[in-house]
Amino acid sequence: GAGVSQTPSNKVTEKGKYVELRCDPISGHTALYWYRQSLGQGPEFLIYFQGTGAADDSGLPNDRFFAVRPEGSVSTLKIQRTERGDSAVYLCASSLLGGGETQYFGPGTRLLVL
Amino acid sequence: KNEVEQSPQNLTAQEGEFITINCSYSVGISALHWLQQHPGGGIVSLFMLSSGKKKHGRLIATINIQEKHSSLHITASHPRDSAVYICVETSGSRLTFGEGTQLTVNP
Protein backbone atom coordinates (compact mmCIF):
# COMPACT_ATOMS: atom_id res chain seq x y z
CA GLY A 1 0.00 0.00 0.00
CA ALA A 2 0.92 3.64 -0.21
CA GLY A 3 0.68 4.43 3.51
CA VAL A 4 2.87 3.90 6.53
CA SER A 5 2.90 0.30 7.67
CA GLN A 6 3.97 -1.16 10.98
CA THR A 7 4.68 -4.70 12.04
CA PRO A 8 3.72 -6.55 14.05
CA SER A 9 0.28 -5.13 14.71
CA ASN A 10 0.26 -6.77 18.13
CA LYS A 11 3.09 -8.08 20.28
CA VAL A 12 2.84 -9.86 23.60
CA THR A 13 6.06 -10.51 25.46
CA GLU A 14 7.30 -11.32 28.91
CA LYS A 15 9.03 -8.91 31.24
CA GLY A 16 12.74 -8.85 30.58
CA LYS A 17 12.54 -9.90 26.93
CA TYR A 18 13.81 -7.98 23.90
CA VAL A 19 11.42 -6.72 21.22
CA GLU A 20 11.77 -5.09 17.83
CA LEU A 21 9.05 -3.02 16.20
CA ARG A 22 9.25 -2.19 12.52
CA CYS A 23 8.05 0.82 10.56
CA ASP A 24 7.86 1.14 6.78
CA PRO A 25 7.35 4.82 5.91
CA ILE A 26 5.81 6.21 2.78
CA SER A 27 8.28 5.81 -0.07
CA GLY A 28 10.39 8.93 -0.51
CA HIS A 29 9.64 10.40 2.90
CA THR A 30 12.89 11.53 4.49
CA ALA A 31 11.51 12.13 7.97
CA LEU A 32 10.35 9.35 10.27
CA TYR A 33 8.97 9.67 13.78
CA TRP A 34 8.29 7.23 16.59
CA TYR A 35 5.69 7.90 19.28
CA ARG A 36 4.34 5.97 22.22
CA GLN A 37 0.77 6.17 23.41
CA SER A 38 -0.17 4.76 26.77
CA LEU A 39 -3.78 3.97 27.58
CA GLY A 40 -5.88 7.09 27.98
CA GLN A 41 -3.10 9.47 27.03
CA GLY A 42 -2.04 11.38 23.95
CA PRO A 43 0.96 10.21 21.92
CA GLU A 44 4.38 10.93 23.36
CA PHE A 45 7.30 11.77 21.10
CA LEU A 46 10.20 9.32 21.19
CA ILE A 47 12.59 9.96 18.31
CA TYR A 48 12.81 11.67 14.94
CA PHE A 49 14.96 10.56 12.00
CA GLN A 50 16.00 12.75 9.12
CA GLY A 51 17.35 10.29 6.58
CA THR A 52 19.54 7.74 8.34
CA GLY A 53 20.37 9.86 11.35
CA ALA A 54 18.46 10.49 14.54
CA ALA A 55 17.92 14.24 14.48
CA ASP A 56 16.20 14.27 17.86
CA ASP A 57 16.17 11.33 20.27
CA SER A 58 15.35 13.33 23.37
CA GLY A 59 12.03 11.54 23.83
CA LEU A 60 13.51 8.09 24.37
CA PRO A 61 12.70 7.33 28.02
CA ASN A 62 15.92 5.51 28.89
CA ASP A 63 18.78 3.53 27.43
CA ARG A 64 16.67 0.40 27.03
CA PHE A 65 15.11 2.08 24.01
CA PHE A 66 17.01 2.38 20.75
CA ALA A 67 15.98 3.00 17.16
CA VAL A 68 17.75 2.68 13.84
CA ARG A 69 17.09 3.61 10.24
CA PRO A 70 20.19 2.29 8.46
CA GLU A 71 19.15 2.96 4.87
CA GLY A 72 16.95 5.98 5.42
CA SER A 73 13.70 4.13 4.84
CA VAL A 74 12.60 1.31 7.18
CA SER A 75 13.11 1.94 10.86
CA THR A 76 13.26 -0.46 13.79
CA LEU A 77 12.50 0.49 17.37
CA LYS A 78 14.27 -1.82 19.78
CA ILE A 79 13.39 -2.28 23.41
CA GLN A 80 15.69 -4.23 25.70
CA ARG A 81 14.76 -5.82 29.03
CA THR A 82 11.11 -4.90 28.60
CA GLU A 83 9.13 -3.76 31.61
CA ARG A 84 5.38 -3.83 32.19
CA GLY A 85 5.37 -0.05 31.95
CA ASP A 86 6.51 -0.32 28.33
CA SER A 87 3.07 -1.64 27.40
CA ALA A 88 1.60 0.88 24.98
CA VAL A 89 0.78 1.51 21.36
CA TYR A 90 3.90 2.45 19.45
CA LEU A 91 3.09 4.73 16.54
CA CYS A 92 5.25 5.56 13.57
CA ALA A 93 4.76 8.50 11.23
CA SER A 94 6.57 9.86 8.23
CA SER A 95 6.64 13.13 6.38
CA LEU A 96 8.23 14.20 3.13
CA LEU A 97 10.85 16.59 4.46
CA GLY A 98 10.38 16.93 8.21
CA GLY A 99 10.01 20.15 10.20
CA GLY A 100 6.39 21.13 10.71
CA GLU A 101 4.94 19.26 7.75
CA THR A 102 1.94 16.99 7.83
CA GLN A 103 2.83 13.60 9.23
CA TYR A 104 1.22 10.41 8.05
CA PHE A 105 0.66 7.86 10.77
CA GLY A 106 0.86 4.10 10.65
CA PRO A 107 -1.67 1.87 12.38
CA GLY A 108 0.58 1.31 15.38
CA THR A 109 1.95 -1.72 17.16
CA ARG A 110 0.22 -2.70 20.37
CA LEU A 111 2.84 -3.96 22.79
CA LEU A 112 1.82 -5.82 25.92
CA VAL A 113 4.48 -6.78 28.42
CA LEU A 114 3.31 -9.40 30.89
CA LYS B 1 2.68 20.61 33.04
CA ASN B 2 1.80 19.95 29.43
CA GLU B 3 2.74 22.86 27.20
CA VAL B 4 -0.29 22.14 25.04
CA GLU B 5 -3.63 22.29 26.74
CA GLN B 6 -6.93 21.23 25.24
CA SER B 7 -10.44 21.84 26.39
CA PRO B 8 -12.77 20.26 27.02
CA GLN B 9 -11.29 16.86 27.85
CA ASN B 10 -14.61 15.19 27.15
CA LEU B 11 -17.49 16.42 25.06
CA THR B 12 -20.84 14.82 24.38
CA ALA B 13 -23.10 16.31 21.74
CA GLN B 14 -26.29 15.53 19.90
CA GLU B 15 -26.19 14.91 16.19
CA GLY B 16 -26.34 18.17 14.30
CA GLU B 17 -24.77 20.33 16.99
CA PHE B 18 -21.91 22.74 16.32
CA ILE B 19 -18.80 21.66 18.18
CA THR B 20 -15.72 23.59 19.24
CA ILE B 21 -12.53 22.15 20.69
CA ASN B 22 -9.89 24.54 21.95
CA CYS B 23 -6.13 24.31 22.13
CA SER B 24 -3.68 26.63 23.87
CA TYR B 25 0.07 26.39 23.58
CA SER B 26 2.86 28.15 25.38
CA VAL B 27 5.80 28.52 23.03
CA GLY B 28 6.43 29.81 19.54
CA ILE B 29 5.59 27.26 16.90
CA SER B 30 6.36 26.49 13.30
CA ALA B 31 3.01 24.78 12.82
CA LEU B 32 0.06 23.38 14.68
CA HIS B 33 -1.69 20.15 13.75
CA TRP B 34 -5.09 18.74 14.52
CA LEU B 35 -5.27 14.96 14.52
CA GLN B 36 -8.24 12.64 14.76
CA GLN B 37 -7.79 9.32 16.50
CA HIS B 38 -10.46 6.71 15.89
CA PRO B 39 -11.61 4.23 18.55
CA GLY B 40 -9.42 1.55 16.96
CA GLY B 41 -6.37 3.75 17.47
CA GLY B 42 -5.72 4.87 13.91
CA ILE B 43 -4.63 8.47 13.58
CA VAL B 44 -5.54 10.79 10.74
CA SER B 45 -4.03 14.20 10.24
CA LEU B 46 -6.84 16.72 9.77
CA PHE B 47 -5.12 20.07 9.46
CA MET B 48 -1.75 21.72 9.60
CA LEU B 49 -1.91 25.43 10.38
CA SER B 50 0.63 28.17 10.70
CA SER B 51 -1.79 31.08 10.41
CA GLY B 52 -5.39 31.96 9.70
CA LYS B 53 -8.05 29.42 8.98
CA LYS B 54 -8.53 26.20 7.03
CA LYS B 55 -11.72 24.40 6.06
CA HIS B 56 -12.27 20.83 4.93
CA GLY B 57 -15.84 19.70 4.57
CA ARG B 58 -17.58 20.18 7.90
CA LEU B 59 -14.32 20.81 9.73
CA ILE B 60 -12.82 24.23 10.29
CA ALA B 61 -9.57 25.00 12.07
CA THR B 62 -8.41 28.44 13.14
CA ILE B 63 -5.28 29.70 14.77
CA ASN B 64 -4.38 32.97 16.49
CA ILE B 65 -0.60 33.20 16.67
CA GLN B 66 -0.58 36.25 18.96
CA GLU B 67 -2.86 34.57 21.49
CA LYS B 68 -1.24 31.12 21.03
CA HIS B 69 -4.63 29.57 20.56
CA SER B 70 -6.28 27.30 18.03
CA SER B 71 -9.79 25.98 17.66
CA LEU B 72 -11.27 23.04 15.78
CA HIS B 73 -14.92 23.39 14.80
CA ILE B 74 -17.24 20.71 13.52
CA THR B 75 -20.46 21.84 11.90
CA ALA B 76 -23.55 19.61 11.71
CA SER B 77 -21.89 16.96 13.84
CA HIS B 78 -22.57 13.29 13.14
CA PRO B 79 -22.02 10.13 15.20
CA ARG B 80 -19.17 9.15 12.87
CA ASP B 81 -17.31 12.23 14.16
CA SER B 82 -16.96 10.45 17.50
CA ALA B 83 -13.25 10.18 18.12
CA VAL B 84 -10.39 11.70 20.08
CA TYR B 85 -9.16 14.99 18.64
CA ILE B 86 -5.57 15.88 19.42
CA CYS B 87 -3.81 19.21 19.05
CA VAL B 88 -0.09 18.98 18.27
CA GLU B 89 2.37 21.83 18.47
CA THR B 90 5.46 21.61 16.29
CA SER B 91 8.57 23.66 16.80
CA GLY B 92 11.23 22.50 14.38
CA SER B 93 11.38 18.74 14.78
CA ARG B 94 10.02 18.79 18.30
CA LEU B 95 6.39 17.88 18.71
CA THR B 96 4.25 18.34 21.77
CA PHE B 97 0.86 16.68 21.92
CA GLY B 98 -2.18 17.78 23.82
CA GLU B 99 -3.93 15.13 25.86
CA GLY B 100 -6.83 14.98 23.47
CA THR B 101 -10.54 15.69 23.57
CA GLN B 102 -12.85 12.69 23.57
CA LEU B 103 -15.87 13.62 21.44
CA THR B 104 -19.02 11.53 21.47
CA VAL B 105 -21.84 12.48 19.13
CA ASN B 106 -25.11 10.76 19.90
CA PRO B 107 -27.75 10.12 17.23
XYZ file of C-alpha atoms in Angstrom:
221
model
C 0.000 0.000 0.000
C 0.919 3.641 -0.206
C 0.677 4.433 3.508
C 2.873 3.901 6.534
C 2.895 0.304 7.675
C 3.974 -1.163 10.981
C 4.680 -4.704 12.044
C 3.716 -6.551 14.052
C 0.281 -5.133 14.713
C 0.264 -6.765 18.135
C 3.094 -8.083 20.280
C 2.844 -9.855 23.597
C 6.055 -10.509 25.465
C 7.302 -11.316 28.914
C 9.026 -8.905 31.243
C 12.736 -8.855 30.576
C 12.538 -9.899 26.928
C 13.809 -7.977 23.904
C 11.422 -6.724 21.218
C 11.766 -5.089 17.833
C 9.053 -3.015 16.197
C 9.246 -2.195 12.522
C 8.049 0.817 10.560
C 7.862 1.143 6.781
C 7.348 4.822 5.911
C 5.805 6.207 2.776
C 8.278 5.811 -0.068
C 10.388 8.931 -0.514
C 9.642 10.403 2.897
C 12.889 11.531 4.493
C 11.506 12.133 7.974
C 10.353 9.347 10.273
C 8.966 9.668 13.775
C 8.291 7.225 16.587
C 5.693 7.897 19.281
C 4.337 5.970 22.223
C 0.774 6.170 23.407
C -0.174 4.760 26.765
C -3.776 3.973 27.580
C -5.880 7.087 27.979
C -3.096 9.472 27.026
C -2.037 11.377 23.949
C 0.960 10.207 21.924
C 4.376 10.932 23.363
C 7.305 11.770 21.099
C 10.200 9.316 21.192
C 12.588 9.960 18.306
C 12.805 11.669 14.939
C 14.958 10.564 11.996
C 15.999 12.751 9.120
C 17.355 10.294 6.583
C 19.539 7.745 8.341
C 20.367 9.864 11.349
C 18.459 10.487 14.538
C 17.917 14.241 14.483
C 16.196 14.268 17.858
C 16.167 11.329 20.271
C 15.346 13.327 23.374
C 12.026 11.542 23.830
C 13.509 8.086 24.369
C 12.697 7.325 28.023
C 15.922 5.506 28.889
C 18.782 3.526 27.428
C 16.668 0.405 27.029
C 15.113 2.076 24.010
C 17.010 2.376 20.751
C 15.977 3.001 17.157
C 17.752 2.682 13.838
C 17.094 3.609 10.242
C 20.188 2.294 8.462
C 19.150 2.960 4.868
C 16.951 5.976 5.416
C 13.698 4.128 4.843
C 12.598 1.306 7.175
C 13.108 1.941 10.863
C 13.260 -0.457 13.787
C 12.503 0.493 17.371
C 14.274 -1.822 19.776
C 13.388 -2.280 23.414
C 15.694 -4.232 25.703
C 14.760 -5.817 29.030
C 11.111 -4.897 28.596
C 9.129 -3.760 31.614
C 5.384 -3.829 32.188
C 5.366 -0.048 31.947
C 6.513 -0.315 28.330
C 3.073 -1.635 27.395
C 1.598 0.884 24.980
C 0.776 1.508 21.356
C 3.900 2.448 19.445
C 3.087 4.727 16.538
C 5.253 5.561 13.573
C 4.760 8.496 11.234
C 6.572 9.859 8.227
C 6.642 13.128 6.377
C 8.231 14.204 3.132
C 10.846 16.594 4.462
C 10.376 16.934 8.214
C 10.006 20.153 10.196
C 6.387 21.132 10.714
C 4.937 19.257 7.752
C 1.940 16.992 7.834
C 2.832 13.600 9.229
C 1.221 10.408 8.050
C 0.664 7.859 10.769
C 0.865 4.100 10.652
C -1.673 1.866 12.379
C 0.577 1.308 15.379
C 1.953 -1.718 17.162
C 0.219 -2.696 20.368
C 2.840 -3.963 22.793
C 1.818 -5.824 25.918
C 4.484 -6.776 28.422
C 3.309 -9.396 30.888
C 2.681 20.612 33.042
C 1.796 19.952 29.426
C 2.741 22.864 27.203
C -0.286 22.139 25.043
C -3.633 22.286 26.744
C -6.927 21.234 25.243
C -10.439 21.845 26.386
C -12.771 20.264 27.022
C -11.285 16.863 27.850
C -14.611 15.187 27.148
C -17.488 16.415 25.056
C -20.839 14.823 24.380
C -23.103 16.309 21.739
C -26.290 15.529 19.897
C -26.193 14.910 16.193
C -26.341 18.168 14.295
C -24.773 20.335 16.987
C -21.909 22.735 16.317
C -18.796 21.657 18.176
C -15.723 23.587 19.238
C -12.530 22.154 20.686
C -9.891 24.545 21.945
C -6.129 24.310 22.129
C -3.677 26.633 23.868
C 0.074 26.389 23.582
C 2.863 28.145 25.385
C 5.801 28.524 23.028
C 6.426 29.809 19.539
C 5.590 27.264 16.904
C 6.361 26.490 13.298
C 3.005 24.777 12.816
C 0.055 23.375 14.682
C -1.693 20.154 13.745
C -5.091 18.742 14.519
C -5.270 14.964 14.523
C -8.239 12.635 14.755
C -7.794 9.318 16.501
C -10.457 6.713 15.886
C -11.610 4.226 18.545
C -9.424 1.551 16.963
C -6.366 3.752 17.475
C -5.716 4.872 13.912
C -4.629 8.473 13.583
C -5.545 10.791 10.744
C -4.032 14.198 10.242
C -6.839 16.721 9.766
C -5.119 20.066 9.463
C -1.750 21.722 9.598
C -1.907 25.427 10.376
C 0.630 28.166 10.700
C -1.795 31.080 10.406
C -5.393 31.957 9.699
C -8.051 29.417 8.982
C -8.534 26.195 7.028
C -11.722 24.396 6.062
C -12.270 20.833 4.929
C -15.838 19.696 4.571
C -17.580 20.176 7.903
C -14.324 20.808 9.726
C -12.820 24.231 10.288
C -9.574 24.999 12.074
C -8.413 28.437 13.137
C -5.278 29.697 14.771
C -4.377 32.970 16.488
C -0.599 33.203 16.666
C -0.581 36.249 18.963
C -2.859 34.568 21.494
C -1.235 31.121 21.025
C -4.627 29.569 20.561
C -6.278 27.297 18.027
C -9.793 25.976 17.657
C -11.266 23.040 15.782
C -14.917 23.389 14.799
C -17.237 20.711 13.518
C -20.462 21.843 11.905
C -23.552 19.608 11.707
C -21.892 16.959 13.844
C -22.566 13.295 13.140
C -22.016 10.131 15.199
C -19.175 9.150 12.871
C -17.308 12.233 14.157
C -16.965 10.454 17.502
C -13.247 10.177 18.120
C -10.393 11.703 20.075
C -9.159 14.987 18.643
C -5.567 15.881 19.418
C -3.811 19.206 19.050
C -0.092 18.981 18.267
C 2.369 21.831 18.470
C 5.457 21.606 16.289
C 8.567 23.661 16.798
C 11.234 22.495 14.383
C 11.381 18.737 14.781
C 10.024 18.793 18.300
C 6.385 17.880 18.709
C 4.254 18.342 21.769
C 0.864 16.679 21.925
C -2.176 17.783 23.820
C -3.927 15.134 25.855
C -6.825 14.976 23.465
C -10.544 15.685 23.565
C -12.854 12.691 23.573
C -15.871 13.617 21.441
C -19.022 11.530 21.467
C -21.839 12.479 19.125
C -25.107 10.755 19.897
C -27.749 10.115 17.230
